[in-house]
Short mmCIF file of C-alpha atoms and ligand atoms in Angstrom, two decimals:
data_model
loop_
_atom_site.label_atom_id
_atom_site.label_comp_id
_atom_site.label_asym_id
_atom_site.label_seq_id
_atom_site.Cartn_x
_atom_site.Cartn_y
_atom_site.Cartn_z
CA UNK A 43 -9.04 33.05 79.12
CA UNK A 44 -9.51 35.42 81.70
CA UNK A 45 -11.97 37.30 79.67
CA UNK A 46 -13.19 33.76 78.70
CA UNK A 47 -14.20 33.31 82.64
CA UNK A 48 -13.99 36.39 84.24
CA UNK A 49 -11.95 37.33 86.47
CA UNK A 50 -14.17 37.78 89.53
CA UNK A 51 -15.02 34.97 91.95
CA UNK A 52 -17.77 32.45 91.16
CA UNK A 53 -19.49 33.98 94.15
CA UNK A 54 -19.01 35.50 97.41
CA UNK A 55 -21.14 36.52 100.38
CA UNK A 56 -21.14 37.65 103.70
CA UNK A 57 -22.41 35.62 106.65
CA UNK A 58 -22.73 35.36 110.36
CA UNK A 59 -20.26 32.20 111.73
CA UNK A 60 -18.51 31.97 115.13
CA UNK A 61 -14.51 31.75 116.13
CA UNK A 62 -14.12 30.05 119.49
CA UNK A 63 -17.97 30.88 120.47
CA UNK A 64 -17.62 34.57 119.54
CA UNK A 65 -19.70 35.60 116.45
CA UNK A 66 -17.84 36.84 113.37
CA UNK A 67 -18.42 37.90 110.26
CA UNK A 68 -17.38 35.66 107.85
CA UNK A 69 -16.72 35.73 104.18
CA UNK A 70 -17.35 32.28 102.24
CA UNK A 71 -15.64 32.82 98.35
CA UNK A 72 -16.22 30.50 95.53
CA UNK A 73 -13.64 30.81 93.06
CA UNK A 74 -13.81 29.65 89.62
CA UNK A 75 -11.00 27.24 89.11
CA UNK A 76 -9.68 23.78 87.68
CA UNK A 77 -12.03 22.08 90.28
CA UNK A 78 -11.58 18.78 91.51
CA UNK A 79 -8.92 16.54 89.74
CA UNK A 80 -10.13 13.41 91.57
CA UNK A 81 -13.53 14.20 89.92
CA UNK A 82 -11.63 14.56 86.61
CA UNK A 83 -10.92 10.90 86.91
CA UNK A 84 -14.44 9.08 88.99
CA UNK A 85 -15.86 11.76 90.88
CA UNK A 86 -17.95 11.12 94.46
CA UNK A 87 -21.13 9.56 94.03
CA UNK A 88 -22.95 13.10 94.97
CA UNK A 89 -20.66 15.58 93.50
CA UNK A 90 -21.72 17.41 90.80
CA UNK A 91 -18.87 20.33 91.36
CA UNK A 92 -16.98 18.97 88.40
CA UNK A 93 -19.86 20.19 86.13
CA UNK A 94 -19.46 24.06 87.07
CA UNK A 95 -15.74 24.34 86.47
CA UNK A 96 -13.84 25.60 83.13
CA UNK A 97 -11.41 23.36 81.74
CA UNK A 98 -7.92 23.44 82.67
CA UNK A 99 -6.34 25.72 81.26
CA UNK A 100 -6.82 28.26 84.38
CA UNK A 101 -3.69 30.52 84.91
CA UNK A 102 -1.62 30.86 88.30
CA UNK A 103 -2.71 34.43 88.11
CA UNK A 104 -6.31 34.13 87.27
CA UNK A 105 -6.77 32.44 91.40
CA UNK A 106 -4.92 35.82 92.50
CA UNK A 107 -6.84 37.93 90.35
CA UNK A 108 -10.10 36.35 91.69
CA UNK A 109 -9.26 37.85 95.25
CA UNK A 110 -7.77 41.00 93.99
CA UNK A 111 -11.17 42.07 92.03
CA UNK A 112 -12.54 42.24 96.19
CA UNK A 113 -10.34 42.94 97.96
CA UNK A 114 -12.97 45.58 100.05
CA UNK A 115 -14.71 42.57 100.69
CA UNK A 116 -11.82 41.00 102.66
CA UNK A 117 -10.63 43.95 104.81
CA UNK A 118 -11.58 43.73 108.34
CA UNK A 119 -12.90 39.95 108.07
CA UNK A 120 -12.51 37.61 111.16
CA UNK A 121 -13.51 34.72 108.58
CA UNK A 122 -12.64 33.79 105.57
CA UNK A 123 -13.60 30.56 103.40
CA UNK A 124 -11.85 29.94 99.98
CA UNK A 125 -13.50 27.12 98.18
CA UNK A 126 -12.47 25.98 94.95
CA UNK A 127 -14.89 23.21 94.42
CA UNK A 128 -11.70 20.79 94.93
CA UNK A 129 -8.53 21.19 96.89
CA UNK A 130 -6.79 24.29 97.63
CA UNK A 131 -3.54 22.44 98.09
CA UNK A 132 -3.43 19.93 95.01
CA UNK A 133 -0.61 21.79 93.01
CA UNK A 134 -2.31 20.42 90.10
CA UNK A 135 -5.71 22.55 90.57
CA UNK A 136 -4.21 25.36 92.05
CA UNK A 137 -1.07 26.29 91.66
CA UNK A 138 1.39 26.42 94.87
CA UNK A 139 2.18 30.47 94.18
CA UNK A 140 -1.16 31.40 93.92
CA UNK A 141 -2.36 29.73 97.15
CA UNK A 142 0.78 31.30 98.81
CA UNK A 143 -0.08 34.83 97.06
CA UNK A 144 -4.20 34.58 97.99
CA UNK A 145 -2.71 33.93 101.82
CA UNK A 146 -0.45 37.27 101.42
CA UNK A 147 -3.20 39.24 100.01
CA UNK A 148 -5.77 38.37 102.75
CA UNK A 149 -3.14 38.60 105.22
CA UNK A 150 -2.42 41.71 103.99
CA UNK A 151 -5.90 43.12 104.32
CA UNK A 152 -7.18 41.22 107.41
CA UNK A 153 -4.11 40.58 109.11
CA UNK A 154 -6.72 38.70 112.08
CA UNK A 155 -8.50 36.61 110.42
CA UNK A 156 -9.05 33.13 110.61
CA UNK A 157 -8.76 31.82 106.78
CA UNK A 158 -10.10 27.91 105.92
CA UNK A 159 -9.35 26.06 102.98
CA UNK A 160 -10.53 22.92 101.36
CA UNK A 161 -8.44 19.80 100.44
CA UNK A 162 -8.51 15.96 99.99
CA UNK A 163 -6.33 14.05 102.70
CA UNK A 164 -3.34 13.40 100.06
CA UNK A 165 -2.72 16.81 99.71
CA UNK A 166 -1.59 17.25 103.16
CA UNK A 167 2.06 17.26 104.00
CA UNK A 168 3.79 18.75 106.44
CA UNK A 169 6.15 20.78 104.32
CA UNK A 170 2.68 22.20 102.52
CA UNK A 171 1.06 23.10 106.28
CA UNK A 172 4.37 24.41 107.32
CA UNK A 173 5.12 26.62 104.24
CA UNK A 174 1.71 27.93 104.32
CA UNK A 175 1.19 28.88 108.26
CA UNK A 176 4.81 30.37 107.85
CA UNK A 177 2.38 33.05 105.84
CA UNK A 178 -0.70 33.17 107.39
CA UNK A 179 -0.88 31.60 111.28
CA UNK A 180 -4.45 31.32 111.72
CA UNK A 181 -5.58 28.28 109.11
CA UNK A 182 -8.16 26.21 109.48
CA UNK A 183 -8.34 23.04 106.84
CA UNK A 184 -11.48 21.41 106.22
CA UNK A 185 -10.97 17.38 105.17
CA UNK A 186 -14.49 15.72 103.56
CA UNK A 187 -13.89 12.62 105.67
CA UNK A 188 -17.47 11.86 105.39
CA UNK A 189 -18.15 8.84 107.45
CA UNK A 190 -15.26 7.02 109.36
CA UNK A 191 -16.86 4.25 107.90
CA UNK A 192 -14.92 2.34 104.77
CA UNK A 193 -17.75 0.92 103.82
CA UNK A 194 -19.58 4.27 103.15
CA UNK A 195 -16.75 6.77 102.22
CA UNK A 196 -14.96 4.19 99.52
CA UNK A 197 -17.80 2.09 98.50
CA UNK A 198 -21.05 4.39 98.53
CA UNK A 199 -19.64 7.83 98.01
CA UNK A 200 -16.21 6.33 95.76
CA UNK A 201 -13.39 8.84 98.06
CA UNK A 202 -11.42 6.02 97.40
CA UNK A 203 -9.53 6.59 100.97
CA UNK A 204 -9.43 4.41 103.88
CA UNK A 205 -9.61 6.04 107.14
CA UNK A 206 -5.86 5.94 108.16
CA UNK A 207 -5.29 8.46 105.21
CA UNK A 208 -7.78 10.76 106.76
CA UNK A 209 -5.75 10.15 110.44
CA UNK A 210 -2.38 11.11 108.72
CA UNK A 211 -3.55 13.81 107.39
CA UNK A 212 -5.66 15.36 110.48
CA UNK A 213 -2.86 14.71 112.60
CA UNK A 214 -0.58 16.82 110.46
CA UNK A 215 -3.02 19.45 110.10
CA UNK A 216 -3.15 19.59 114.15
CA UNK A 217 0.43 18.98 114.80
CA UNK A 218 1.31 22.24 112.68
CA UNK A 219 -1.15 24.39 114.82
CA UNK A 220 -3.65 24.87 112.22
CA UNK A 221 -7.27 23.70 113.01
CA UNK A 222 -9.23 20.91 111.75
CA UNK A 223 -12.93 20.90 110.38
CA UNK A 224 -14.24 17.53 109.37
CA UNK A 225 -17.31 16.97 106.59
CA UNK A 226 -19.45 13.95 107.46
CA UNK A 227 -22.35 13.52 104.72
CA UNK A 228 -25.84 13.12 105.76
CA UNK A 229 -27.71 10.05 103.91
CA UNK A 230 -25.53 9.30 100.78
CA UNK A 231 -27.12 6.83 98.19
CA UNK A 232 -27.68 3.46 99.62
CA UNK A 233 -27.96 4.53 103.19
CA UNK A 234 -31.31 4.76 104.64
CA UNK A 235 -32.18 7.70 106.46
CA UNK A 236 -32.03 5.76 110.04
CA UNK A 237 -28.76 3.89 108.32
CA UNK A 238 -27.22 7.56 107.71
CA UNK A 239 -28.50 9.38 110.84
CA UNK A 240 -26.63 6.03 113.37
CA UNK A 241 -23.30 6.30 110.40
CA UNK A 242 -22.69 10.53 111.15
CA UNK A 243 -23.15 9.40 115.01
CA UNK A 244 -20.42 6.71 114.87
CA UNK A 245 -18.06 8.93 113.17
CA UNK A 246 -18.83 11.96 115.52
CA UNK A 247 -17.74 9.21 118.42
CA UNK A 248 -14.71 8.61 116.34
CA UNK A 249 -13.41 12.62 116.29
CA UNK A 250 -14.81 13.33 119.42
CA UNK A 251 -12.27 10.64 120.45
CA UNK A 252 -9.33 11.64 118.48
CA UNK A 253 -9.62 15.28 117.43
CA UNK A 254 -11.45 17.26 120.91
CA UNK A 255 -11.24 20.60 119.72
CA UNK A 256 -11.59 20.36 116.39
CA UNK A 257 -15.36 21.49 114.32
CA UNK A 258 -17.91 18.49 112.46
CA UNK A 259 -19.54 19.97 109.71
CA UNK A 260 -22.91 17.59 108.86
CA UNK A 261 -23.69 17.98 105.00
CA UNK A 262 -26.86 16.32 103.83
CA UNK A 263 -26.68 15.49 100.59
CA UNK A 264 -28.73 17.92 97.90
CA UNK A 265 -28.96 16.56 94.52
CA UNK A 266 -26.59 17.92 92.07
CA UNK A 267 -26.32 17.55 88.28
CA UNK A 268 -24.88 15.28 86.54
CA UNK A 269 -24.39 12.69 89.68
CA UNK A 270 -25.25 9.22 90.29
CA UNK A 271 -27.23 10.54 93.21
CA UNK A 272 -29.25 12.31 90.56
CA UNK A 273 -29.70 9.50 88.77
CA UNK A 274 -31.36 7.94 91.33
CA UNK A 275 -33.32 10.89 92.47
CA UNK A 276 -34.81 10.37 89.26
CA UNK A 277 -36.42 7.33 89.41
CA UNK A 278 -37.62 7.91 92.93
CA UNK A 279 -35.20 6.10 94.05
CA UNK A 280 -33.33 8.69 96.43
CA UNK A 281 -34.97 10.92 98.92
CA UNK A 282 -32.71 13.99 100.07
CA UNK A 283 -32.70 13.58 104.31
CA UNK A 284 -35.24 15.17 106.01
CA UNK A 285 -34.29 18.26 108.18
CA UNK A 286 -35.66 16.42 111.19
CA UNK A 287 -32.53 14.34 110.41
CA UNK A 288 -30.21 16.69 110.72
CA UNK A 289 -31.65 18.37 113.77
CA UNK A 290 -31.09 14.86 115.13
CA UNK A 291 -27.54 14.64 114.23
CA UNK A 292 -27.06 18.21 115.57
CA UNK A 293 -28.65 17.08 118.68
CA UNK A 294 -27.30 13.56 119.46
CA UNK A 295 -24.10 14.45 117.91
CA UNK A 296 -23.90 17.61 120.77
CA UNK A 297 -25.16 15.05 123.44
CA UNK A 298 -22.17 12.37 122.59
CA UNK A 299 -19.46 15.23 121.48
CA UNK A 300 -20.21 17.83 124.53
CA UNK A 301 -17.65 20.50 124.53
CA UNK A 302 -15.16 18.31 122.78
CA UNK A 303 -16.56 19.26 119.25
CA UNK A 304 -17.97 22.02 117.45
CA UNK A 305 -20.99 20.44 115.29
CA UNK A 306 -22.28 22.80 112.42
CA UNK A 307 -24.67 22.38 109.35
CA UNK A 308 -25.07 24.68 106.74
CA UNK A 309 -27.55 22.40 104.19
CA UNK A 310 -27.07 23.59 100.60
CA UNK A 311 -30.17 23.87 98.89
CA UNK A 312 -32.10 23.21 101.95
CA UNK A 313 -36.12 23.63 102.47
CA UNK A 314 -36.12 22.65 98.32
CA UNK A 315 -36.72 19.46 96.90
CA UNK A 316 -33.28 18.53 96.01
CA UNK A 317 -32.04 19.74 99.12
CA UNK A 318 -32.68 18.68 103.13
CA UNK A 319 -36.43 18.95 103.55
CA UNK A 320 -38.99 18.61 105.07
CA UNK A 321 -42.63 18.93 104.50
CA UNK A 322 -42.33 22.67 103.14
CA UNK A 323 -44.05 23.80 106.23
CA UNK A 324 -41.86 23.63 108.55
CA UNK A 325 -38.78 24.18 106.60
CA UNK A 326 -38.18 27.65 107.36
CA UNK A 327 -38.14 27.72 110.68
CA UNK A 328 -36.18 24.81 111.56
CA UNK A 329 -33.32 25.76 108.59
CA UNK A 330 -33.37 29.24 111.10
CA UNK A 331 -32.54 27.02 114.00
CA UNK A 332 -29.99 25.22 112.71
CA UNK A 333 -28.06 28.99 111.30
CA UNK A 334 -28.65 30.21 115.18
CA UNK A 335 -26.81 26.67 116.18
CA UNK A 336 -24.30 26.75 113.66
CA UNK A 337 -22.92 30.14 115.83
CA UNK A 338 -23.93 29.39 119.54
CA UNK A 339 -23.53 25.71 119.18
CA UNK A 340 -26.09 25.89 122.30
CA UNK A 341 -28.97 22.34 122.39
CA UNK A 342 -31.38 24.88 123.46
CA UNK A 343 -31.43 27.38 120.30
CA UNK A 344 -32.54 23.40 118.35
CA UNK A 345 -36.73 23.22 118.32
CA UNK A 346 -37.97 20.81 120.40
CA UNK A 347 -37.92 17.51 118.06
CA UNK A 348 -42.21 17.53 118.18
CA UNK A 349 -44.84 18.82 115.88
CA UNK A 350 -46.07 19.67 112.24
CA UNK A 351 -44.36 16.23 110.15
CA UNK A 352 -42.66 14.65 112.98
CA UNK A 353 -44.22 11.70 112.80
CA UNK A 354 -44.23 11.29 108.86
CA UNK A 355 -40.17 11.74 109.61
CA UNK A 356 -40.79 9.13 111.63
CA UNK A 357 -42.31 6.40 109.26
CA UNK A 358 -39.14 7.62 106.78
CA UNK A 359 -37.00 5.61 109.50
CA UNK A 360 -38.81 2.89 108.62
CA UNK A 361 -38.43 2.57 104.60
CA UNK A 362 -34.80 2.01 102.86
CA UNK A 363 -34.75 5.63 100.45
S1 SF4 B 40 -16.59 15.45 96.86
FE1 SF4 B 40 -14.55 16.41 96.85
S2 SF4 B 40 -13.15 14.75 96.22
FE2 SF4 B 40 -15.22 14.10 95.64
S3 SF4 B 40 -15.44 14.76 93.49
FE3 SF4 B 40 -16.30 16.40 94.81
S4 SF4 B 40 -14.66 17.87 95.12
FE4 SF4 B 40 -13.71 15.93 94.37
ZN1 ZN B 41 -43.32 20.00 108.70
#
């Protein structure tokens, strides 16, 4: 098998991010895995992650391999984000030794760094948080809450969570001392793109609330293979959300949140057409404003929400796709 895949990550890369407003650099890792076993049974409405992993037959060994073939890449890193295109801590994607043995290893070579990890809500326990800070204390767990809305997160994107499982969770997550990064989606199918813009608003009021301290990461939706979203991309039926929209979340959301939350966006696939766009113009420099955000988390590095397709943004929060 591990010829079969490989042994290396999916991908890996090097970025700019920010720990408590200092800049760091940051690895973000992409390992090949078992992916998702929620999406092995319905899979989210926009998730097309499910399509890019191998079967299941992945070996404990085959995660730790993954991080030994760069291990140069990890030393000296203040950052570091494992994804697994599913949930670190489901024992039945990744297996609870190799999880521990990735934490050793990174430990190992960046003793300082801050490491986050992926998971649904369910996964969370407090013997999980407590046996894994007892190896690494600096964890950060990101939680795809999505909107705090039912109605959106179990009907139109099919998490099949209610909101008190996300609350049980978080609070673990900060009652161990790790930190907490939330994922609200931007415009999922059946929202309109005022609908989606008022929806991440409401749920930034909610965890500004609840969790101050804690980071919001927006997502707006790209369109993946092999999703319903796709199939209604398709018949011109879905419209990824503009990038004026998620300047406006970035914005608003800062306004409401203040100090109390961290708001980031890093829009996969955006400026193209199956990503957050706008009118291809523009695109460039606005996706540039929203990186220098993403690490000052300063209103002023946003552009001033005038000029070039403004106002056809506008008439968008006026139709229903
Ligand atoms: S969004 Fe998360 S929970 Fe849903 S199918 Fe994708 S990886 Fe699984
Ligand atoms: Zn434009």
């Amino acid at each position: 098998l591990t010829e079969k895949y490989g042994m290396r990550p999916l991908s890996y890369w090097s970025e700019e991010d920010a720990i408590d407003g200092k800049a760091v650099n940051a690895l973000t890792i992409i390992l090949k895995g078992r992916g998702c076993s929620f999406a092995k049974r319905e899979s989210c409405t926009m998730c097309g992650y499910n399509n890019d992993s191998p079967p299941s037959d992945m070996m404990a060994q085959d995660y730790v391999d993954q991080i030994r073939s760069i291990l140069d890449e990890i030393d000296g890193r203040g950052y570091i984000k494992i994804f697994t295109s599913g949930s670190f801590t489901d024992p039945n994607e990744v297996p609870p030794e190799s999880c521990e043995n990735i934490l050793r290893i990174i430990k190992e070579r960046s003793p300082d760094s801050r490491i986050l990890f992926e998971s649904r809500p369910e996964f969370i326990t407090h013997d999980v948080m407590n046996r894994l800070l007892s190896i690494h204390k600096d964890l950060e767990v990101a939680l795809g809450l999505e909107s705090a809305e039912d109605r959106v997160r179990m009907g139109l994107i099919g998490k099949r969570y209610p909101l008190g499982e996300f609350f049980r969770a978080a609070d673990i997550v900060i009652a161990s001392g790790a930190r907490l990064k939330t994922y609200l989606i931007l415009k999922p199918p059946f929202l309109s793109e005022a609908g989606s813009i008022k929806d991440v608003l409401s749920s930034i009021r909610t965890l500004s609330d609840r969790y101050p301290g804690s980071t919001v990461s927006v997502n707006p939706v790209n369109v993946q293979k092999g999703t319903m979203v796709e199939g209604l991309y398709e018949i011109g039926s879905f419209r990824p959300p503009w990038l004026w929209s998620v300047i406006e979340v970035l914005r608003s959301g800062k306004d409401i949140a203040g100090d109390r939350l961290r708001i980031v966006s890093y829009p996969t696939g955006g400026g193209k057409r199956r990503g957050a766009h706008n009118c291809g113009k523009c695109d460039p420099q606005l996706l540039e404003a929203i990186k220098r955000f993403d690490v000052s988390n300063v209103l002023e590095d946003l552009p001033s929400p005038v000029g070039c397709c403004r106002a056809e943004w506008g008439q968008s929060m006026t139709t229903s796709i």
